[in-house]
Amino acid sequence: MPQLVEVDLDSEVLGAGMRCGGRLRVYLEPVLARPALWILGHGRVAECLCHFGALLGFAVIVDDTMAVAERFPEASRIITDDPDYAAATPAAGDFAVVATQHRGDHESLRRLLSNEVGHIALIASRKRAGLVLAHLRKVGFDRQALDRIQAPAGLALGARTPEEIALSVIAEIVLVRRSRVERVEAPQAGDLAATRAEPLRLVGRMR
């Protein structure tokens, strides 16, 4: 997180040891690598997700044999030669959305569950999501693994159009992402000054 660091210019040990003396305040703001948003699938919802993701600072990677580069101009990478999603290797801090329109739900989710990706979202109806989860349970995935999947994906916005569905999904991803940041940046028990200055905000899931 950003910090102000004071440098004692008079000190030969802890400061800069400059003849002019005095004190200097330096503002430090870390530059972190962008998390990746993996989109497995194509179609209008995937296209909107790519746009929203890029707009919000994600490195968007689209993995689908039917993805056309012209439809995903803001993607950092497009993978079109990966029919079994073997190239889908998101990191723990990344996000993955399955928008395969039912044709690759099972295989794509099996691949994602073998990685450490922290958030997996399945765009599907409630009925379809139940069938997919039941299949994954049948082939050996336990409850802990299946709990990693948000199905159906998205906040309960009453979304109907592809654009609205993409908005609900990316909004949920932002909620999860910022909740992670707040947990990391929460003040320690002994940091009373920080607690008084900035109360800890607790963010819950909106379903």
CSV table of C-alpha atoms in Angstrom, one decimal:
chain,number,residue,atom,x,y,z
A,1,MET,CA,0.0,0.0,0.0
A,2,PRO,CA,1.2,3.6,-0.5
A,3,GLN,CA,3.3,5.1,2.2
A,4,LEU,CA,5.0,8.3,3.2
A,5,VAL,CA,8.6,7.7,4.3
A,6,GLU,CA,10.5,10.4,6.2
A,7,VAL,CA,14.3,10.7,5.6
A,8,ASP,CA,16.5,12.4,8.0
A,9,LEU,CA,19.1,14.2,5.9
A,10,ASP,CA,21.3,15.0,8.9
A,11,SER,CA,21.8,11.4,9.9
A,12,GLU,CA,24.9,9.6,8.7
A,13,VAL,CA,23.5,6.2,9.7
A,14,LEU,CA,19.8,6.2,9.0
A,15,GLY,CA,19.5,9.1,6.6
A,16,ALA,CA,21.1,10.5,3.5
A,17,GLY,CA,24.0,12.3,5.2
A,18,MET,CA,23.6,15.4,3.1
A,19,ARG,CA,25.2,18.7,4.1
A,20,CYS,CA,22.0,20.6,3.6
A,21,GLY,CA,20.4,18.8,6.5
A,22,GLY,CA,16.7,18.8,7.3
A,23,ARG,CA,14.1,16.2,6.6
A,24,LEU,CA,12.6,14.8,3.4
A,25,ARG,CA,9.3,13.1,2.8
A,26,VAL,CA,9.1,10.6,0.0
A,27,TYR,CA,5.8,9.2,-1.3
A,28,LEU,CA,6.1,5.5,-2.2
A,29,GLU,CA,3.4,3.7,-4.2
A,30,PRO,CA,4.1,0.1,-5.2
A,31,VAL,CA,3.4,-0.9,-8.8
A,32,LEU,CA,1.9,-4.4,-8.7
A,33,ALA,CA,1.6,-6.8,-11.7
A,34,ARG,CA,-1.9,-6.7,-13.2
A,35,PRO,CA,-4.0,-9.8,-12.3
A,36,ALA,CA,-5.1,-11.8,-15.4
A,37,LEU,CA,-8.7,-12.3,-16.3
A,38,TRP,CA,-9.0,-15.6,-18.2
A,39,ILE,CA,-12.1,-15.9,-20.4
A,40,LEU,CA,-12.8,-19.4,-21.7
A,41,GLY,CA,-15.3,-19.0,-24.5
A,42,HIS,CA,-16.5,-16.6,-27.2
A,43,GLY,CA,-19.7,-14.8,-28.0
A,44,ARG,CA,-21.1,-11.5,-27.0
A,45,VAL,CA,-20.9,-12.0,-23.2
A,46,ALA,CA,-17.2,-12.9,-23.5
A,47,GLU,CA,-16.6,-9.9,-25.7
A,48,CYS,CA,-18.2,-7.6,-23.1
A,49,LEU,CA,-16.2,-9.2,-20.4
A,50,CYS,CA,-13.0,-8.6,-22.3
A,51,HIS,CA,-13.9,-4.9,-22.7
A,52,PHE,CA,-14.9,-4.4,-19.0
A,53,GLY,CA,-11.8,-6.4,-17.8
A,54,ALA,CA,-9.4,-4.3,-19.8
A,55,LEU,CA,-11.1,-1.1,-18.7
A,56,LEU,CA,-10.7,-2.2,-15.1
A,57,GLY,CA,-7.0,-2.9,-15.4
A,58,PHE,CA,-7.0,-6.7,-15.9
A,59,ALA,CA,-4.7,-8.4,-18.4
A,60,VAL,CA,-7.3,-10.3,-20.4
A,61,ILE,CA,-6.6,-13.7,-21.9
A,62,VAL,CA,-9.2,-15.3,-24.2
A,63,ASP,CA,-8.9,-19.0,-24.7
A,64,ASP,CA,-11.4,-20.5,-27.3
A,65,THR,CA,-11.0,-22.1,-30.7
A,66,MET,CA,-13.7,-19.9,-32.1
A,67,ALA,CA,-12.4,-16.6,-30.8
A,68,VAL,CA,-11.8,-14.0,-33.5
A,69,ALA,CA,-9.1,-11.4,-32.8
A,70,GLU,CA,-11.3,-8.6,-34.3
A,71,ARG,CA,-13.9,-9.3,-31.6
A,72,PHE,CA,-11.5,-9.0,-28.7
A,73,PRO,CA,-9.3,-6.0,-29.6
A,74,GLU,CA,-8.5,-5.2,-26.0
A,75,ALA,CA,-7.2,-8.7,-25.1
A,76,SER,CA,-3.6,-9.1,-24.0
A,77,ARG,CA,-3.5,-12.6,-25.5
A,78,ILE,CA,-5.9,-14.8,-27.6
A,79,ILE,CA,-5.5,-18.6,-27.7
A,80,THR,CA,-7.3,-20.3,-30.5
A,81,ASP,CA,-5.4,-23.6,-30.8
A,82,ASP,CA,-6.4,-25.1,-27.4
A,83,PRO,CA,-9.4,-27.3,-27.8
A,84,ASP,CA,-9.0,-29.0,-24.5
A,85,TYR,CA,-8.0,-25.9,-22.5
A,86,ALA,CA,-4.6,-27.3,-21.6
A,87,ALA,CA,-3.2,-23.8,-22.0
A,88,ALA,CA,-5.5,-22.3,-19.4
A,89,THR,CA,-3.0,-21.9,-16.5
A,90,PRO,CA,-4.2,-19.0,-14.4
A,91,ALA,CA,-2.2,-18.1,-11.3
A,92,ALA,CA,-3.6,-18.0,-7.7
A,93,GLY,CA,-4.2,-14.3,-7.9
A,94,ASP,CA,-6.0,-14.4,-11.3
A,95,PHE,CA,-9.6,-14.8,-12.2
A,96,ALA,CA,-11.3,-17.2,-14.6
A,97,VAL,CA,-14.7,-17.1,-16.3
A,98,VAL,CA,-16.1,-20.0,-18.2
A,99,ALA,CA,-18.4,-18.7,-21.0
A,100,THR,CA,-18.2,-21.7,-23.3
A,101,GLN,CA,-22.0,-21.7,-23.9
A,102,HIS,CA,-22.3,-25.3,-22.6
A,103,ARG,CA,-20.0,-26.8,-25.2
A,104,GLY,CA,-16.9,-26.9,-23.0
A,105,ASP,CA,-18.2,-26.4,-19.4
A,106,HIS,CA,-17.0,-29.7,-18.0
A,107,GLU,CA,-13.6,-29.9,-19.6
A,108,SER,CA,-12.7,-26.2,-19.0
A,109,LEU,CA,-13.7,-26.4,-15.3
A,110,ARG,CA,-11.7,-29.6,-14.8
A,111,ARG,CA,-8.7,-27.8,-16.2
A,112,LEU,CA,-9.2,-24.8,-14.0
A,113,LEU,CA,-9.8,-26.8,-10.8
A,114,SER,CA,-6.3,-28.4,-11.4
A,115,ASN,CA,-4.8,-24.9,-11.1
A,116,GLU,CA,-4.5,-22.6,-8.1
A,117,VAL,CA,-6.7,-19.8,-9.6
A,118,GLY,CA,-8.5,-18.1,-6.7
A,119,HIS,CA,-11.8,-17.3,-8.5
A,120,ILE,CA,-13.7,-19.4,-11.0
A,121,ALA,CA,-17.0,-18.2,-12.5
A,122,LEU,CA,-19.4,-20.3,-14.6
A,123,ILE,CA,-21.8,-18.4,-16.7
A,124,ALA,CA,-24.9,-20.7,-17.0
A,125,SER,CA,-28.5,-20.9,-15.8
A,126,ARG,CA,-29.1,-22.2,-12.4
A,127,LYS,CA,-30.3,-25.6,-13.8
A,128,ARG,CA,-27.3,-25.9,-16.1
A,129,ALA,CA,-24.9,-25.0,-13.3
A,130,GLY,CA,-26.4,-27.7,-11.1
A,131,LEU,CA,-25.9,-30.3,-13.8
A,132,VAL,CA,-22.3,-29.3,-14.4
A,133,LEU,CA,-21.5,-29.4,-10.7
A,134,ALA,CA,-23.2,-32.8,-10.3
A,135,HIS,CA,-21.0,-34.1,-13.1
A,136,LEU,CA,-17.8,-32.8,-11.6
A,137,ARG,CA,-18.9,-34.3,-8.3
A,138,LYS,CA,-19.5,-37.7,-10.0
A,139,VAL,CA,-16.0,-37.7,-11.6
A,140,GLY,CA,-14.3,-37.2,-8.2
A,141,PHE,CA,-14.2,-33.5,-7.3
A,142,ASP,CA,-15.0,-33.0,-3.6
A,143,ARG,CA,-17.0,-30.2,-2.0
A,144,GLN,CA,-14.0,-28.1,-1.2
A,145,ALA,CA,-13.0,-28.1,-4.9
A,146,LEU,CA,-16.5,-27.3,-6.1
A,147,ASP,CA,-16.9,-24.5,-3.6
A,148,ARG,CA,-14.2,-22.6,-5.7
A,149,ILE,CA,-16.7,-22.3,-8.5
A,150,GLN,CA,-19.2,-19.4,-8.5
A,151,ALA,CA,-22.2,-20.9,-10.3
A,152,PRO,CA,-24.2,-19.2,-11.6
A,153,ALA,CA,-21.7,-16.4,-11.9
A,154,GLY,CA,-22.5,-12.7,-11.3
A,155,LEU,CA,-24.2,-10.5,-8.7
A,156,ALA,CA,-27.9,-10.6,-8.5
A,157,LEU,CA,-28.6,-7.6,-10.7
A,158,GLY,CA,-31.5,-9.1,-12.6
A,159,ALA,CA,-29.3,-9.2,-15.7
A,160,ARG,CA,-31.0,-10.2,-19.0
A,161,THR,CA,-28.9,-8.9,-22.0
A,162,PRO,CA,-25.3,-10.1,-22.7
A,163,GLU,CA,-24.0,-6.7,-21.7
A,164,GLU,CA,-25.9,-6.9,-18.4
A,165,ILE,CA,-24.7,-10.4,-17.7
A,166,ALA,CA,-21.1,-9.4,-18.4
A,167,LEU,CA,-21.5,-6.4,-16.0
A,168,SER,CA,-22.9,-8.6,-13.2
A,169,VAL,CA,-19.9,-11.1,-13.6
A,170,ILE,CA,-17.2,-8.4,-13.7
A,171,ALA,CA,-18.9,-6.6,-10.7
A,172,GLU,CA,-18.6,-9.8,-8.7
A,173,ILE,CA,-15.0,-10.1,-9.7
A,174,VAL,CA,-14.2,-6.6,-8.6
A,175,LEU,CA,-16.0,-7.3,-5.3
A,176,VAL,CA,-13.8,-10.4,-4.7
A,177,ARG,CA,-10.7,-8.6,-5.8
A,178,ARG,CA,-11.2,-5.6,-3.5
A,179,SER,CA,-12.2,-7.8,-0.6
A,180,ARG,CA,-8.8,-9.6,-1.0
A,181,VAL,CA,-7.0,-6.2,-0.9
A,182,GLU,CA,-8.9,-5.1,2.2
A,183,ARG,CA,-7.9,-8.3,4.0
A,184,VAL,CA,-4.3,-7.7,3.2
A,185,GLU,CA,-4.3,-4.0,4.1
A,186,ALA,CA,-6.3,-4.5,7.3
A,187,PRO,CA,-4.4,-2.9,10.3
A,188,GLN,CA,-2.7,-5.2,12.8
A,189,ALA,CA,-4.2,-5.5,16.3
A,190,GLY,CA,-1.5,-3.2,17.8
A,191,ASP,CA,-1.9,-0.5,15.2
A,192,LEU,CA,-4.4,1.5,17.1
A,193,ALA,CA,-3.6,4.8,15.3
A,194,ALA,CA,-4.3,3.3,11.9
A,195,THR,CA,-7.5,1.7,13.3
A,196,ARG,CA,-8.8,5.1,14.5
A,197,ALA,CA,-7.9,6.8,11.3
A,198,GLU,CA,-9.3,4.3,8.9
A,199,PRO,CA,-11.9,1.8,10.3
A,200,LEU,CA,-11.8,-1.6,8.8
A,201,ARG,CA,-14.6,-2.0,6.2
A,202,LEU,CA,-16.1,-5.5,6.0
A,203,VAL,CA,-17.4,-6.5,2.6
A,204,GLY,CA,-19.9,-9.3,2.3
A,205,ARG,CA,-21.1,-11.2,-0.7
A,206,MET,CA,-24.1,-9.8,-2.6
A,207,ARG,CA,-26.3,-12.6,-4.0
